[in-house]
Short mmCIF file of C-alpha atoms in Angstrom, two decimals:
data_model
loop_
_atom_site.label_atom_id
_atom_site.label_comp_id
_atom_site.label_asym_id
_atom_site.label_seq_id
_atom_site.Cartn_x
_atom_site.Cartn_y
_atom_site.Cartn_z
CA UNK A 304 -24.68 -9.49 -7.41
CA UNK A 305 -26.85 -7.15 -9.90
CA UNK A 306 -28.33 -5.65 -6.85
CA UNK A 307 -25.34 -5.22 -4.62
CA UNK A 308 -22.23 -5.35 -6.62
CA UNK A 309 -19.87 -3.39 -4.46
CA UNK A 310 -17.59 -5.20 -2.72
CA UNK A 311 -18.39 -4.71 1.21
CA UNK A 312 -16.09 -4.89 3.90
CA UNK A 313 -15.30 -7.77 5.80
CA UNK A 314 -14.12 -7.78 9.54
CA UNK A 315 -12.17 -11.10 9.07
CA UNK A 316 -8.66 -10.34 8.26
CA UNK A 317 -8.50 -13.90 6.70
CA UNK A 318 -10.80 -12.86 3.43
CA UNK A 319 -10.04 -14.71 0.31
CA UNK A 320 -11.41 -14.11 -2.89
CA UNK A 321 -14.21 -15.38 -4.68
CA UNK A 322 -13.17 -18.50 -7.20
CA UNK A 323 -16.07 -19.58 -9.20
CA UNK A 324 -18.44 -18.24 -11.23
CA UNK A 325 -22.29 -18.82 -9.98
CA UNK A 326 -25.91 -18.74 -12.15
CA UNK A 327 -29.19 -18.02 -10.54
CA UNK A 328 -30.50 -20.23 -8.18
CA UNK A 329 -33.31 -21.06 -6.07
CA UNK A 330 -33.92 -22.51 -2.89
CA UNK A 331 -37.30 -23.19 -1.29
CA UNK A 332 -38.15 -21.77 2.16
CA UNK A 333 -36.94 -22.89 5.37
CA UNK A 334 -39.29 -22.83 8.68
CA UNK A 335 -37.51 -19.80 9.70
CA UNK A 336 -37.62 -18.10 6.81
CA UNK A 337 -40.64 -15.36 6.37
CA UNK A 338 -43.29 -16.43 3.74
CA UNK A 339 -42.03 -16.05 0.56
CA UNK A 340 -44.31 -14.84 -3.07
CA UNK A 341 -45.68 -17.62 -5.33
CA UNK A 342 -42.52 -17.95 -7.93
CA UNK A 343 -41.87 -20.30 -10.87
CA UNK A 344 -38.06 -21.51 -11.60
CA UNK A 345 -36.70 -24.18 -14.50
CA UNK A 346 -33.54 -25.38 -14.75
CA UNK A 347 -31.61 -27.53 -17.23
CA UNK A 348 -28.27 -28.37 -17.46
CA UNK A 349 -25.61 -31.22 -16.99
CA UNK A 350 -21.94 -31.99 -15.12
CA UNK A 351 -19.57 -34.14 -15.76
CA UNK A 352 -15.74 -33.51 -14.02
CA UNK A 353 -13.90 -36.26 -16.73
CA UNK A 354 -15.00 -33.81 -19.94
CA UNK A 355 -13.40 -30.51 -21.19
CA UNK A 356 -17.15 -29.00 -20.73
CA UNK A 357 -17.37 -30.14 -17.38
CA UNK A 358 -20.41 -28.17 -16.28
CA UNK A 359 -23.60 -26.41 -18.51
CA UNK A 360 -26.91 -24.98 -17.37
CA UNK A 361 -28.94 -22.61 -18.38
CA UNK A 362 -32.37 -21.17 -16.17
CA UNK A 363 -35.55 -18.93 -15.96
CA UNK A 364 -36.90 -17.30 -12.87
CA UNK A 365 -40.38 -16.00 -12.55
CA UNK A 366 -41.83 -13.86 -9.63
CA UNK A 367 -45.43 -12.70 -11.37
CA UNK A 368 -46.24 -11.02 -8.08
CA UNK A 369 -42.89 -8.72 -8.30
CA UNK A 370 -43.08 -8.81 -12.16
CA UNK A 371 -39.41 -10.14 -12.05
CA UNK A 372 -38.09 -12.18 -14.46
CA UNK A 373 -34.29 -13.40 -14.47
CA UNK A 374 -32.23 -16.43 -16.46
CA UNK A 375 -28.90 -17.63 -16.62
CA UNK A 376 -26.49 -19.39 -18.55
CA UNK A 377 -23.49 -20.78 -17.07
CA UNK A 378 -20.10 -23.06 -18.92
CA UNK A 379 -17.22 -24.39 -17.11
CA UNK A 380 -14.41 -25.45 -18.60
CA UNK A 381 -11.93 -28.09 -17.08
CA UNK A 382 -8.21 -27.30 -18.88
CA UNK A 383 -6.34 -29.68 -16.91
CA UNK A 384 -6.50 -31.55 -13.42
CA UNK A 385 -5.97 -28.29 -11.36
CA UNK A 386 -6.94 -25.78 -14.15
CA UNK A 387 -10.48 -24.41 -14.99
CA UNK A 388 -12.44 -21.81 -16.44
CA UNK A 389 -15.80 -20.71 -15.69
CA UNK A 390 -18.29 -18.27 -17.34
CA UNK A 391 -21.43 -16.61 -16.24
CA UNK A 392 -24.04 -14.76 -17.76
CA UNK A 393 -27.59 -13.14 -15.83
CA UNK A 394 -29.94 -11.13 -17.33
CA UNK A 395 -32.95 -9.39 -15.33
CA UNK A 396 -36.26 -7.22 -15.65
CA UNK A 397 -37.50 -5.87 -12.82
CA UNK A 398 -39.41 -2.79 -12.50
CA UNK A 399 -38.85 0.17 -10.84
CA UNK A 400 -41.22 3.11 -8.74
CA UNK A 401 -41.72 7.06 -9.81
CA UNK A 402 -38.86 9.19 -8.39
CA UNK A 403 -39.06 12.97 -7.53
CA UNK A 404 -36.80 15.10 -6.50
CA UNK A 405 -38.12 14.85 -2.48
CA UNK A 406 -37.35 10.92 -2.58
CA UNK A 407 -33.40 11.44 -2.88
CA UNK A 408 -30.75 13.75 -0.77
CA UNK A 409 -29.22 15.21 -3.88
CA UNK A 410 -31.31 17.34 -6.28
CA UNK A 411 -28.51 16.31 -9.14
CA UNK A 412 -30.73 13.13 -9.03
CA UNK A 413 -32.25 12.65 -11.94
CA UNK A 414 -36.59 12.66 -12.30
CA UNK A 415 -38.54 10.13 -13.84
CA UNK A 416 -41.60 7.82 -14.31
CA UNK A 417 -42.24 4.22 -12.96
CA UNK A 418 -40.99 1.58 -15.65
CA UNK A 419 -38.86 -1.58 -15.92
CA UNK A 420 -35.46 -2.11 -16.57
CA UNK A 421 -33.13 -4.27 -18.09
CA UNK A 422 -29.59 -5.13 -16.82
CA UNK A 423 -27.17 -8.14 -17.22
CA UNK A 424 -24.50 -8.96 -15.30
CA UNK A 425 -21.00 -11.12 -16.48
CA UNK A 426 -18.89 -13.48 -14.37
CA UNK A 427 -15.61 -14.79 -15.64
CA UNK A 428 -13.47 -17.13 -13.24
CA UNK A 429 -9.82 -18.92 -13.75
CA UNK A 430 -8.72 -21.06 -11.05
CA UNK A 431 -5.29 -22.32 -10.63
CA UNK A 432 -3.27 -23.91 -7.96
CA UNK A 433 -1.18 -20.27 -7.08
CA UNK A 434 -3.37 -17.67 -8.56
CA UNK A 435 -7.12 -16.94 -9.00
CA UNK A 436 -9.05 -14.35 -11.02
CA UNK A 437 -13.20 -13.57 -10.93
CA UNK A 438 -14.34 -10.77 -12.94
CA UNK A 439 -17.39 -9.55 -12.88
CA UNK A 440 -19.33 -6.41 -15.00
CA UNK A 441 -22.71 -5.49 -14.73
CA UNK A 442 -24.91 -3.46 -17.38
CA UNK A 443 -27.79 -1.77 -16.24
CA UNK A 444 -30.17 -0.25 -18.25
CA UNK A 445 -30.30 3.63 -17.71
CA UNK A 446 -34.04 5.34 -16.87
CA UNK A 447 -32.74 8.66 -18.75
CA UNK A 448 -31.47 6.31 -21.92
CA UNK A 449 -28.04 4.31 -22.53
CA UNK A 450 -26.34 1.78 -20.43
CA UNK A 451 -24.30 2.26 -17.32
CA UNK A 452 -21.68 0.07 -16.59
CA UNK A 453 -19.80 -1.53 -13.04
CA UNK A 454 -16.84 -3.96 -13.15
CA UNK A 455 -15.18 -5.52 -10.14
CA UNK A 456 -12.47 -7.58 -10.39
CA UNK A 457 -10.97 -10.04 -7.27
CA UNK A 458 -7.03 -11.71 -7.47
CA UNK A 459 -5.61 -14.00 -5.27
CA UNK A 460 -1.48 -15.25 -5.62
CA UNK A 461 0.07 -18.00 -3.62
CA UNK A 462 3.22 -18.05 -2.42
CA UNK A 463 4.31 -20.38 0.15
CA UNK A 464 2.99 -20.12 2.90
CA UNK A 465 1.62 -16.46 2.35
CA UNK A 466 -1.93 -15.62 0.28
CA UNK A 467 -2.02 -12.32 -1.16
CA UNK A 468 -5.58 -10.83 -2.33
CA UNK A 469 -6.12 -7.63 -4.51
CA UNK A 470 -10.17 -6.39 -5.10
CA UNK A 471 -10.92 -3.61 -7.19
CA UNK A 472 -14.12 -2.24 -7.51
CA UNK A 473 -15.29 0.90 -9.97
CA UNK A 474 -18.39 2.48 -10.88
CA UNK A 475 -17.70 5.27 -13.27
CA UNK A 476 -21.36 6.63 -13.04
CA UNK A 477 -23.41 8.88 -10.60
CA UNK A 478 -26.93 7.76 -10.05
CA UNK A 479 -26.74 4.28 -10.97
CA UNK A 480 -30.35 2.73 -10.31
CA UNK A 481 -30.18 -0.41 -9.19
CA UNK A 482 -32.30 -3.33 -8.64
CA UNK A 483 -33.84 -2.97 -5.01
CA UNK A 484 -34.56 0.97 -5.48
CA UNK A 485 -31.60 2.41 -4.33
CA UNK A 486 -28.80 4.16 -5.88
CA UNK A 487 -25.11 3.81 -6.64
CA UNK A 488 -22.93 7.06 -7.08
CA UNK A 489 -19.42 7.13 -8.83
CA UNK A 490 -16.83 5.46 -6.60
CA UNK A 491 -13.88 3.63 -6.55
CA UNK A 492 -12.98 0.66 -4.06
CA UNK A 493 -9.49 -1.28 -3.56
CA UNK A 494 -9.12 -4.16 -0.94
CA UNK A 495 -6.02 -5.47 -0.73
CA UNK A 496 -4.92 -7.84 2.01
CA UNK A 497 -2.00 -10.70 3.24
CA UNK A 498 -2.68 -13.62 5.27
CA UNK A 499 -0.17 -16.52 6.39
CA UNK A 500 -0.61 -20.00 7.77
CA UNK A 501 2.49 -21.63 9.51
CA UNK A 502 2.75 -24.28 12.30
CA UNK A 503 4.66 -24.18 15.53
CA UNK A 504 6.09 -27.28 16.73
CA UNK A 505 5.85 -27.61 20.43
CA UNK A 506 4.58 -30.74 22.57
CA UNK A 507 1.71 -30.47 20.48
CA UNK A 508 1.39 -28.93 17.14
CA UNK A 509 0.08 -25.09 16.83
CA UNK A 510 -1.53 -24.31 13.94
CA UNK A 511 -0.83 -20.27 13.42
CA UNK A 512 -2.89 -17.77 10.99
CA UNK A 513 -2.74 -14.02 10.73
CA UNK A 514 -3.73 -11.61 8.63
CA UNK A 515 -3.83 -7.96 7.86
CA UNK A 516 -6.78 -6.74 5.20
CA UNK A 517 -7.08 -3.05 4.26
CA UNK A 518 -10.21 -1.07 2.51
CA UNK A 519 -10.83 1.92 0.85
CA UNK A 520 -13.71 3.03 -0.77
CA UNK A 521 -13.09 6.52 -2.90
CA UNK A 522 -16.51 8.55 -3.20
CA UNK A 523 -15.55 9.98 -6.27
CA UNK A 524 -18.56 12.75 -6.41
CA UNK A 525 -17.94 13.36 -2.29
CA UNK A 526 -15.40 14.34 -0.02
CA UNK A 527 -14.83 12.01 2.75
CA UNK A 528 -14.27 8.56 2.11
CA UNK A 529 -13.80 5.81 4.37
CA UNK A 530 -10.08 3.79 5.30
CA UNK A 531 -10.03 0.47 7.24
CA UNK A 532 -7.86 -1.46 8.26
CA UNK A 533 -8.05 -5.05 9.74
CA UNK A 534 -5.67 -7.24 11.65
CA UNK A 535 -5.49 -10.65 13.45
CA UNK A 536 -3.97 -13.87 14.92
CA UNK A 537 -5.32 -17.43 14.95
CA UNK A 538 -3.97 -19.92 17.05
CA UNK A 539 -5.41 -23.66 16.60
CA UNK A 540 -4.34 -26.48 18.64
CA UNK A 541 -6.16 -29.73 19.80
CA UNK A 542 -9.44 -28.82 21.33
CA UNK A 543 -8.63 -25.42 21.60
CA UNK A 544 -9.03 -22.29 19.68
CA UNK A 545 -7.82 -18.34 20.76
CA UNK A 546 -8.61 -15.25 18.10
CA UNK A 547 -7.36 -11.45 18.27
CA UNK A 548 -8.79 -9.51 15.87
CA UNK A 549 -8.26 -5.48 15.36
CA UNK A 550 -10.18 -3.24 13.18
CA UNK A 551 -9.11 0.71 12.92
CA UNK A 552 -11.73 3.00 10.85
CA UNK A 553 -10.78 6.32 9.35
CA UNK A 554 -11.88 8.94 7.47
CA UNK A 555 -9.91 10.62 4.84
CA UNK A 556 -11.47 14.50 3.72
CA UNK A 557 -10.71 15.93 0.42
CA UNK A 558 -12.36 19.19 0.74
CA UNK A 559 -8.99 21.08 1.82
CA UNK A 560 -6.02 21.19 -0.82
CA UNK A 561 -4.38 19.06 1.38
CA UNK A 562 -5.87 15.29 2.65
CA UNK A 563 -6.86 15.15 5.77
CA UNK A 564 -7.25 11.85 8.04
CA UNK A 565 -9.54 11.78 11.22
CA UNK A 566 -9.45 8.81 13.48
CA UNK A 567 -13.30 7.12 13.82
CA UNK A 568 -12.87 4.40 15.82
CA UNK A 569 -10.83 0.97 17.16
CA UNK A 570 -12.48 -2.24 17.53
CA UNK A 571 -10.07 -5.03 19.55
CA UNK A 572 -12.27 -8.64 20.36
CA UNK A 573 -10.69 -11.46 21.92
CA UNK A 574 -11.98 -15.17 22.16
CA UNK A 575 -10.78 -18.64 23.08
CA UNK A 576 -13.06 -21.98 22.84
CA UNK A 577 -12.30 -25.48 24.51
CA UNK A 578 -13.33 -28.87 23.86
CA UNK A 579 -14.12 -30.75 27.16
CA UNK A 580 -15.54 -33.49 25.40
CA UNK A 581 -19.14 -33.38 24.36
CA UNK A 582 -19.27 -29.85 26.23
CA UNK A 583 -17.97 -26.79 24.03
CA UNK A 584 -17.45 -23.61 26.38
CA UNK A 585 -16.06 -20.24 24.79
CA UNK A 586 -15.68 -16.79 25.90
CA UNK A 587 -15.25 -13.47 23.65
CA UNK A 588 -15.06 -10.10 24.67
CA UNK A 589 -15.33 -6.84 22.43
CA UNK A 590 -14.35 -3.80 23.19
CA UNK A 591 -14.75 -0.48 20.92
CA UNK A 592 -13.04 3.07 21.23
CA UNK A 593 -14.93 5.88 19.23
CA UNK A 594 -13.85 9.81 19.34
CA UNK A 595 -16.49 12.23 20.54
CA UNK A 596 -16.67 15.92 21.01
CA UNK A 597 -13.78 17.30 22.90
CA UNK A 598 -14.46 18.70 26.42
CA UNK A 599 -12.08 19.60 28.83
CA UNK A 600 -8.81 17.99 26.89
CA UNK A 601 -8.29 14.94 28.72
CA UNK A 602 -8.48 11.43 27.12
CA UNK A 603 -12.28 10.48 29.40
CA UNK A 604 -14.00 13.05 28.00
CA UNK A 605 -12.84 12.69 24.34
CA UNK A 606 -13.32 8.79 23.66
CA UNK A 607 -16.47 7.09 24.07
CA UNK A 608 -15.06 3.04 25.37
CA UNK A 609 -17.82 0.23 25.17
CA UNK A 610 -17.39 -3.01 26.64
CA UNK A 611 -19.06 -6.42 25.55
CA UNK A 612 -17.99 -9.69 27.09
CA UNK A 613 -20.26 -12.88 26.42
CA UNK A 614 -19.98 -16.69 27.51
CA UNK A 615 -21.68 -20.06 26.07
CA UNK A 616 -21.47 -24.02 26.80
CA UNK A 617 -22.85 -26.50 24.41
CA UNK A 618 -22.61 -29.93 24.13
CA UNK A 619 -24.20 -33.01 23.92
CA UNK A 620 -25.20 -35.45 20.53
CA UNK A 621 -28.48 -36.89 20.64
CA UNK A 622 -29.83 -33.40 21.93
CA UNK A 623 -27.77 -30.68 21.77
CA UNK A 624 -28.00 -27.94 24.82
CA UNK A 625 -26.90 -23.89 24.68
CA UNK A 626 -26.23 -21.70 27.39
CA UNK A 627 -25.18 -18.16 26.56
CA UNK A 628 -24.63 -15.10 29.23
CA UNK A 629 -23.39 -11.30 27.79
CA UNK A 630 -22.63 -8.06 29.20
CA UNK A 631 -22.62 -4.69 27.38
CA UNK A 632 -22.34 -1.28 28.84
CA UNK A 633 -20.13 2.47 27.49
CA UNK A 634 -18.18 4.54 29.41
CA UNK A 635 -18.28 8.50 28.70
CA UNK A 636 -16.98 11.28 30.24
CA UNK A 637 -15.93 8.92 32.82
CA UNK A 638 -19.79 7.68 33.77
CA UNK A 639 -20.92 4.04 33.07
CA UNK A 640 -24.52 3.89 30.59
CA UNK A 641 -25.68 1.77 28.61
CA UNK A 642 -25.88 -1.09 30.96
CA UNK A 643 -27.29 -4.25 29.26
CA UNK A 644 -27.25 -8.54 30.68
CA UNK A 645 -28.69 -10.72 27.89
CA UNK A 646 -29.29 -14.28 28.82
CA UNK A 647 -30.23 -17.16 26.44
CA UNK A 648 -30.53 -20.92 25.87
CA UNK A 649 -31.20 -23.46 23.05
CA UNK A 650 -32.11 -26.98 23.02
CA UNK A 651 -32.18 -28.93 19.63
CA UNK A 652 -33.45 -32.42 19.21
CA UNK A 653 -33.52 -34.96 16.56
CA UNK A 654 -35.31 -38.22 16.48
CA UNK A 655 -35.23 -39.88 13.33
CA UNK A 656 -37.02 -37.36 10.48
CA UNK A 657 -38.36 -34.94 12.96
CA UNK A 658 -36.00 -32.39 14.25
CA UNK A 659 -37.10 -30.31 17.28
CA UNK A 660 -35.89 -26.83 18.28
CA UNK A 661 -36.26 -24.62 21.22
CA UNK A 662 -34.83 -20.91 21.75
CA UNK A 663 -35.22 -18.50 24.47
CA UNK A 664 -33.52 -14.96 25.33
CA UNK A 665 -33.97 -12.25 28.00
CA UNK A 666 -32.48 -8.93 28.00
CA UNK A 667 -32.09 -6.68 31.08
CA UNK A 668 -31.21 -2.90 30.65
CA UNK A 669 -29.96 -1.60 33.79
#
């Protein structure tokens, strides 16, 4: 969260906001996983769900390799059988590389020498049955002197049958250095969104969901800032599942008195998945709209249309089989490019403790 604390967008129209507060944790490597540095981590702590303190731990991370250090404290509080509280608390050093003036876009950044930093970062959390709150704010040590500050803050109300989420996001400062070397410049970010769940009663029942989510992201030391907005339908009955999403991007320019909107691009996918059985089959298909330069004035030479559709069948329990099949290609100008057929299969097997897995995937550009 220290190193990424904006909130980024989601394509699901069915996001819901965080509801608990979290401390630092740590996990060891998986098989697939790249190898990872020689780190040290201690934890103590206890839970108990019958006491007012139902949870308390505090920990210490050590990477000597990185020469990172982080540790956490984190209380939760139980108020009542559907009632709790949480708090969070993270503090870091990490160090950072020289930066010059040829390592970053904008000369406004500012210079200076190789170091480490401090920063700490805040979680607060109340969870009830019809509304939730997480607040988070992060302090981050500044290179030039001082402390520079980010706060985000996620809501969620239930009424009914409808969920309504609110996430605002605000970083008052320009050339925030954060952990991971990169920066952060002064911006402001709402997400707000709706969703609904119903059922339709028919020979057999329909569960419904749908959703609109929308996202803006204010550049406050820029002039174009990015819109979205995100739409879909879920329908859910035995052994079978269809989705319609939408996703429309824009671009809103403050450089004129006046605001100015330009259309970026409109993403539509479609899939539907049925049980037969063991055997899962499913097929989804994408297809993306973008603007590009105008030519002549007609609608084939102005939007660039790409097309993705894709297949799979799995199934089985004692060894589980995969079979995928996709299709990409764009269409420009009215001429077809782009032309891609991607095969791929899986086989997983598990007898007793040992777990076997096999992958393969060819791609054909045509």
């Amino acid at each position: 969260m220290l190193k990424a604390p904006e909130p980024a967008f989601s394509f699901s129209p069915f996001y819901s906001t965080k509801t608990s507060v979290q401390p630092v944790t740590a996990t060891l490597s998986s098989y697939s996983s790249f190898p990872q540095n020689m780190s040290y981590f201690i934890q103590a702590g206890y839970s108990n769900t019958k006491k007012t303190v139902s949870a308390a731990n505090v920990n210490c991370w050590y990477d000597p390799e990185s020469e990172i250090v982080t540790g956490s404290g984190l209380l939760q509080f139980k108020l009542s059988k559907k009632v709790s509280l949480g708090f969070s608390t993270a503090a870091g050093v990490v160090p950072y590389l020289d930066k010059d003036f040829n390592s970053w876009f904008n000369s406004g950044a500012a210079f200076f020498h190789g170091g480490t930093m401090c920063c700490f970062g805040n979680q607060f959390a109340l969870n009830s049955p019809n509304y939730k709150l997480w607040l988070f704010t992060g302090l981050y040590q500044n290179q030039s002197g001082g402390i520079k500050t980010v706060y985000r803050l996620e809501n969620m109300l239930k009424a009914g049958a409808f969920n309504f989420t609110l996430t605002v996001f605000f970083n008052p400062s320009d050339y925030l250095y954060l952990p991971g070397d990169s920066f952060l410049n002064k911006k402001l970010v709402l997400r707000s969104g709706v969703k609904h769940n119903g059922i339709l009663k028919l020979r057999l029942p329909v569960i419904v969901k749908s959703g609109i989510n929308g996202y803006a992201r204010f550049n406050l030391s820029q002039t174009e800032h990015p819109l979205k907005l995100a739409a879909g339908l879920q329908l859910t009955a035995p052994l079978t599942t269809i989705n319609l999403r939408t996703l429309s991007s824009f671009t809103l320019s403050s450089a004129a008195q006046s605001l100015d909107i330009t259309f970026t691009s409109q993403k539509i996918t479609a899939s539907c998945s049925r049980h037969f059985g063991e055997v899962k089959g499913s097929i989804n298909g994408d297809w993306t709209f973008s603007p590009v330069a105008l030519g002549s004035g007609n609608l084939s030479n102005s939007i660039s249309f790409t097309q993705k559709y894709s297949a799979a069948v799995s199934g089985g329990q004692n060894m589980k089989c995969m079979v995928t099949a996709s299709w990409s290609h764009t269409v420009q100008a009215g001429k077809i490019t782009d032309k891609s057929l991607t095969f791929g299969g899986g086989v997983q097997s598990k007898e007793g403790w040992l777990n076997l897995t096999g992958k393969v995937s060819v791609k054909l550009e045509m």
